[in-house]
Amino acid sequence: MGLRIGTEKFYKYFEAFGYLSKTGIDLPSERMGIWHSTFNQVELAVSAFGQTFTVTPIQHIAAVAAVANGGYLVTPHVMKGTVDDYGKIMETYKADPKRQVISNKTSETVVGYMQGGVENGGSSRNAYVKGYSVAAKTGTSVKTDIRTQTDETKYIASCVAFAPADDPQIAVMVLVDEPV
């Protein structure tokens, strides 16, 4: 699939979803992931299924939230705002869209697939919550740097989810570093 998309388009979307920049979250010392210094067909072949580069959890949840909210990438916030000692609002934070990464129609299609993975016994079936429409996607990534250094294979397992799938109000990411 990655080869059909091609290096230029893959890179364009990787950047558009915010993986090549900081999110701007209202927390100190945000870091960025690590991306290839060159990006050719070999890197594309493994990057297309999530290997050989790193992203931060906040970059990833922001990208997933863009899928959830009609394709719009927004700056994530931990706080709604700040108040002074007297309860006066000093500053507020809004989820203003930075840009539209994918169309609303594409967003709906991907959300449908993610919801199906939960409801139809797919790899995201454990994200099922009775009474809620949940959309989720699992992922497994090899820690390539460890394998290169020690010839030992270690993994990071993850699941991103949001609910309700048709009107997202919450997004969650679960990471398990080196599950046994």
Short mmCIF file of C-alpha atoms in Angstrom, two decimals:
data_model
loop_
_atom_site.label_atom_id
_atom_site.label_comp_id
_atom_site.label_asym_id
_atom_site.label_seq_id
_atom_site.Cartn_x
_atom_site.Cartn_y
_atom_site.Cartn_z
CA MET A 1 0.00 0.00 0.00
CA GLY A 2 2.87 2.36 0.85
CA LEU A 3 4.40 1.88 -2.58
CA ARG A 4 1.04 2.69 -4.21
CA ILE A 5 0.85 5.91 -2.18
CA GLY A 6 4.46 6.83 -2.96
CA THR A 7 7.12 8.66 -0.98
CA GLU A 8 5.96 12.20 -1.78
CA LYS A 9 2.33 11.70 -0.76
CA PHE A 10 3.24 9.62 2.33
CA TYR A 11 5.65 12.34 3.48
CA LYS A 12 3.07 15.06 2.75
CA TYR A 13 0.47 13.38 4.98
CA PHE A 14 3.00 12.47 7.68
CA GLU A 15 3.87 16.15 7.90
CA ALA A 16 0.25 17.35 7.59
CA PHE A 17 -0.82 15.14 10.51
CA GLY A 18 1.79 16.93 12.65
CA TYR A 19 4.38 14.20 13.05
CA LEU A 20 7.27 16.45 11.95
CA SER A 21 6.61 19.26 14.42
CA LYS A 22 5.73 19.93 18.02
CA THR A 23 2.01 20.00 18.79
CA GLY A 24 2.12 23.21 20.82
CA ILE A 25 0.48 21.55 23.85
CA ASP A 26 0.38 23.68 26.98
CA LEU A 27 3.04 21.64 28.80
CA PRO A 28 6.74 22.46 29.16
CA SER A 29 9.58 20.73 27.31
CA GLU A 30 7.65 19.10 24.48
CA ARG A 31 9.84 16.89 22.30
CA MET A 32 9.51 15.65 18.74
CA GLY A 33 9.86 12.18 17.32
CA ILE A 34 12.71 11.00 15.11
CA TRP A 35 12.27 10.87 11.34
CA HIS A 36 14.49 9.63 8.53
CA SER A 37 17.28 11.92 7.30
CA THR A 38 16.51 10.61 3.80
CA PHE A 39 13.19 9.16 2.71
CA ASN A 40 13.24 6.79 -0.23
CA GLN A 41 11.44 3.58 -1.27
CA VAL A 42 13.19 1.46 1.39
CA GLU A 43 12.14 3.79 4.22
CA LEU A 44 8.65 4.01 2.72
CA ALA A 45 8.29 0.23 2.69
CA VAL A 46 8.79 -0.04 6.47
CA SER A 47 7.36 3.35 7.45
CA ALA A 48 4.05 2.45 5.80
CA PHE A 49 3.39 -0.02 8.62
CA GLY A 50 4.80 2.15 11.42
CA GLN A 51 8.43 1.05 11.75
CA THR A 52 11.86 2.80 11.76
CA PHE A 53 10.71 6.19 13.03
CA THR A 54 9.37 7.50 16.32
CA VAL A 55 6.53 9.81 17.23
CA THR A 56 5.56 11.11 20.63
CA PRO A 57 2.32 9.96 22.25
CA ILE A 58 0.92 13.50 22.12
CA GLN A 59 1.75 13.79 18.39
CA HIS A 60 -0.02 10.48 17.79
CA ILE A 61 -3.15 11.26 19.81
CA ALA A 62 -3.38 14.67 18.07
CA ALA A 63 -3.22 12.93 14.67
CA VAL A 64 -5.88 10.41 15.71
CA ALA A 65 -8.05 13.24 17.03
CA ALA A 66 -7.78 14.85 13.57
CA VAL A 67 -9.33 11.70 12.09
CA ALA A 68 -12.02 11.81 14.79
CA ASN A 69 -13.07 15.41 14.24
CA GLY A 70 -13.63 15.59 10.52
CA GLY A 71 -10.00 15.76 9.47
CA TYR A 72 -9.01 18.90 11.39
CA LEU A 73 -5.68 18.94 13.26
CA VAL A 74 -5.94 21.00 16.44
CA THR A 75 -3.51 22.03 19.16
CA PRO A 76 -4.05 19.72 22.14
CA HIS A 77 -4.58 21.26 25.57
CA VAL A 78 -4.36 19.87 29.08
CA MET A 79 -6.14 22.85 30.60
CA LYS A 80 -9.31 24.69 29.76
CA GLY A 81 -7.80 27.84 31.18
CA THR A 82 -6.12 29.48 34.14
CA VAL A 83 -7.57 31.57 36.96
CA ASP A 84 -6.00 33.88 39.51
CA ASP A 85 -6.34 33.60 43.31
CA TYR A 86 -9.76 35.29 43.14
CA GLY A 87 -11.21 32.97 40.49
CA LYS A 88 -10.86 35.52 37.69
CA ILE A 89 -10.17 33.85 34.34
CA MET A 90 -6.69 34.84 33.23
CA GLU A 91 -6.37 32.79 30.06
CA THR A 92 -8.47 30.27 28.15
CA TYR A 93 -7.42 27.58 25.71
CA LYS A 94 -9.50 26.62 22.72
CA ALA A 95 -9.15 23.73 20.30
CA ASP A 96 -8.78 25.95 17.25
CA PRO A 97 -8.06 23.98 14.07
CA LYS A 98 -4.58 24.42 12.57
CA ARG A 99 -5.56 22.89 9.23
CA GLN A 100 -7.73 20.26 7.60
CA VAL A 101 -5.58 17.20 6.91
CA ILE A 102 -8.18 14.91 5.33
CA SER A 103 -11.67 15.53 4.04
CA ASN A 104 -14.76 15.06 6.17
CA LYS A 105 -15.74 12.12 3.95
CA THR A 106 -12.36 10.42 4.41
CA SER A 107 -12.62 11.03 8.15
CA GLU A 108 -16.05 9.35 8.24
CA THR A 109 -14.71 6.36 6.29
CA VAL A 110 -11.71 5.84 8.58
CA VAL A 111 -13.86 6.30 11.71
CA GLY A 112 -16.20 3.63 10.34
CA TYR A 113 -13.30 1.21 9.92
CA MET A 114 -12.03 1.98 13.41
CA GLN A 115 -15.50 1.50 14.88
CA GLY A 116 -15.84 -1.77 12.99
CA GLY A 117 -12.57 -3.00 14.49
CA VAL A 118 -14.15 -2.58 17.92
CA GLU A 119 -17.67 -3.84 17.22
CA ASN A 120 -16.92 -6.70 14.81
CA GLY A 121 -14.26 -8.53 16.78
CA GLY A 122 -11.21 -6.95 15.17
CA SER A 123 -7.88 -6.26 16.86
CA SER A 124 -9.53 -3.35 18.75
CA ARG A 125 -12.35 -5.46 20.21
CA ASN A 126 -11.08 -4.94 23.77
CA ALA A 127 -11.90 -1.23 23.46
CA TYR A 128 -15.60 -2.15 23.41
CA VAL A 129 -17.68 -0.43 26.10
CA LYS A 130 -21.32 -1.44 26.36
CA GLY A 131 -23.61 1.47 25.56
CA TYR A 132 -20.95 3.54 23.77
CA SER A 133 -19.85 3.73 20.17
CA VAL A 134 -16.05 3.49 20.36
CA ALA A 135 -13.60 3.81 17.49
CA ALA A 136 -10.13 2.38 18.09
CA LYS A 137 -6.96 1.13 16.40
CA THR A 138 -4.19 -1.03 17.81
CA GLY A 139 -0.55 -0.87 16.86
CA THR A 140 2.68 -2.73 17.50
CA SER A 141 6.08 -1.26 16.83
CA VAL A 142 9.49 -2.90 17.00
CA LYS A 143 12.17 -0.97 18.88
CA THR A 144 14.59 -1.05 15.97
CA ASP A 145 17.42 0.70 17.81
CA ILE A 146 17.45 -2.03 20.49
CA ARG A 147 17.35 -4.78 17.87
CA THR A 148 20.24 -3.15 16.01
CA GLN A 149 22.34 -2.86 19.18
CA THR A 150 21.54 -6.16 20.93
CA ASP A 151 19.87 -8.39 18.30
CA GLU A 152 16.98 -8.66 20.79
CA THR A 153 13.45 -7.80 19.62
CA LYS A 154 11.45 -5.51 21.93
CA TYR A 155 8.05 -3.97 21.19
CA ILE A 156 5.75 -1.12 22.06
CA ALA A 157 2.08 -2.05 21.88
CA SER A 158 -0.57 0.64 21.69
CA CYS A 159 -4.24 1.35 21.23
CA VAL A 160 -5.79 4.71 20.41
CA ALA A 161 -9.52 5.20 20.85
CA PHE A 162 -12.17 7.89 20.91
CA ALA A 163 -15.82 8.01 21.85
CA PRO A 164 -18.54 8.42 21.00
CA ALA A 165 -17.42 7.52 17.51
CA ASP A 166 -20.08 9.68 15.86
CA ASP A 167 -19.50 12.74 18.11
CA PRO A 168 -16.07 12.40 19.77
CA GLN A 169 -15.76 13.92 23.23
CA ILE A 170 -12.75 12.01 24.53
CA ALA A 171 -9.63 10.45 23.03
CA VAL A 172 -7.45 7.94 24.85
CA MET A 173 -4.12 6.30 24.12
CA VAL A 174 -2.77 3.27 25.95
CA LEU A 175 0.90 2.36 25.51
CA VAL A 176 2.59 -0.75 26.83
CA ASP A 177 6.37 -0.55 26.63
CA GLU A 178 7.91 -4.01 26.18
CA PRO A 179 4.89 -6.20 26.96
CA VAL A 180 5.68 -9.72 28.07
#
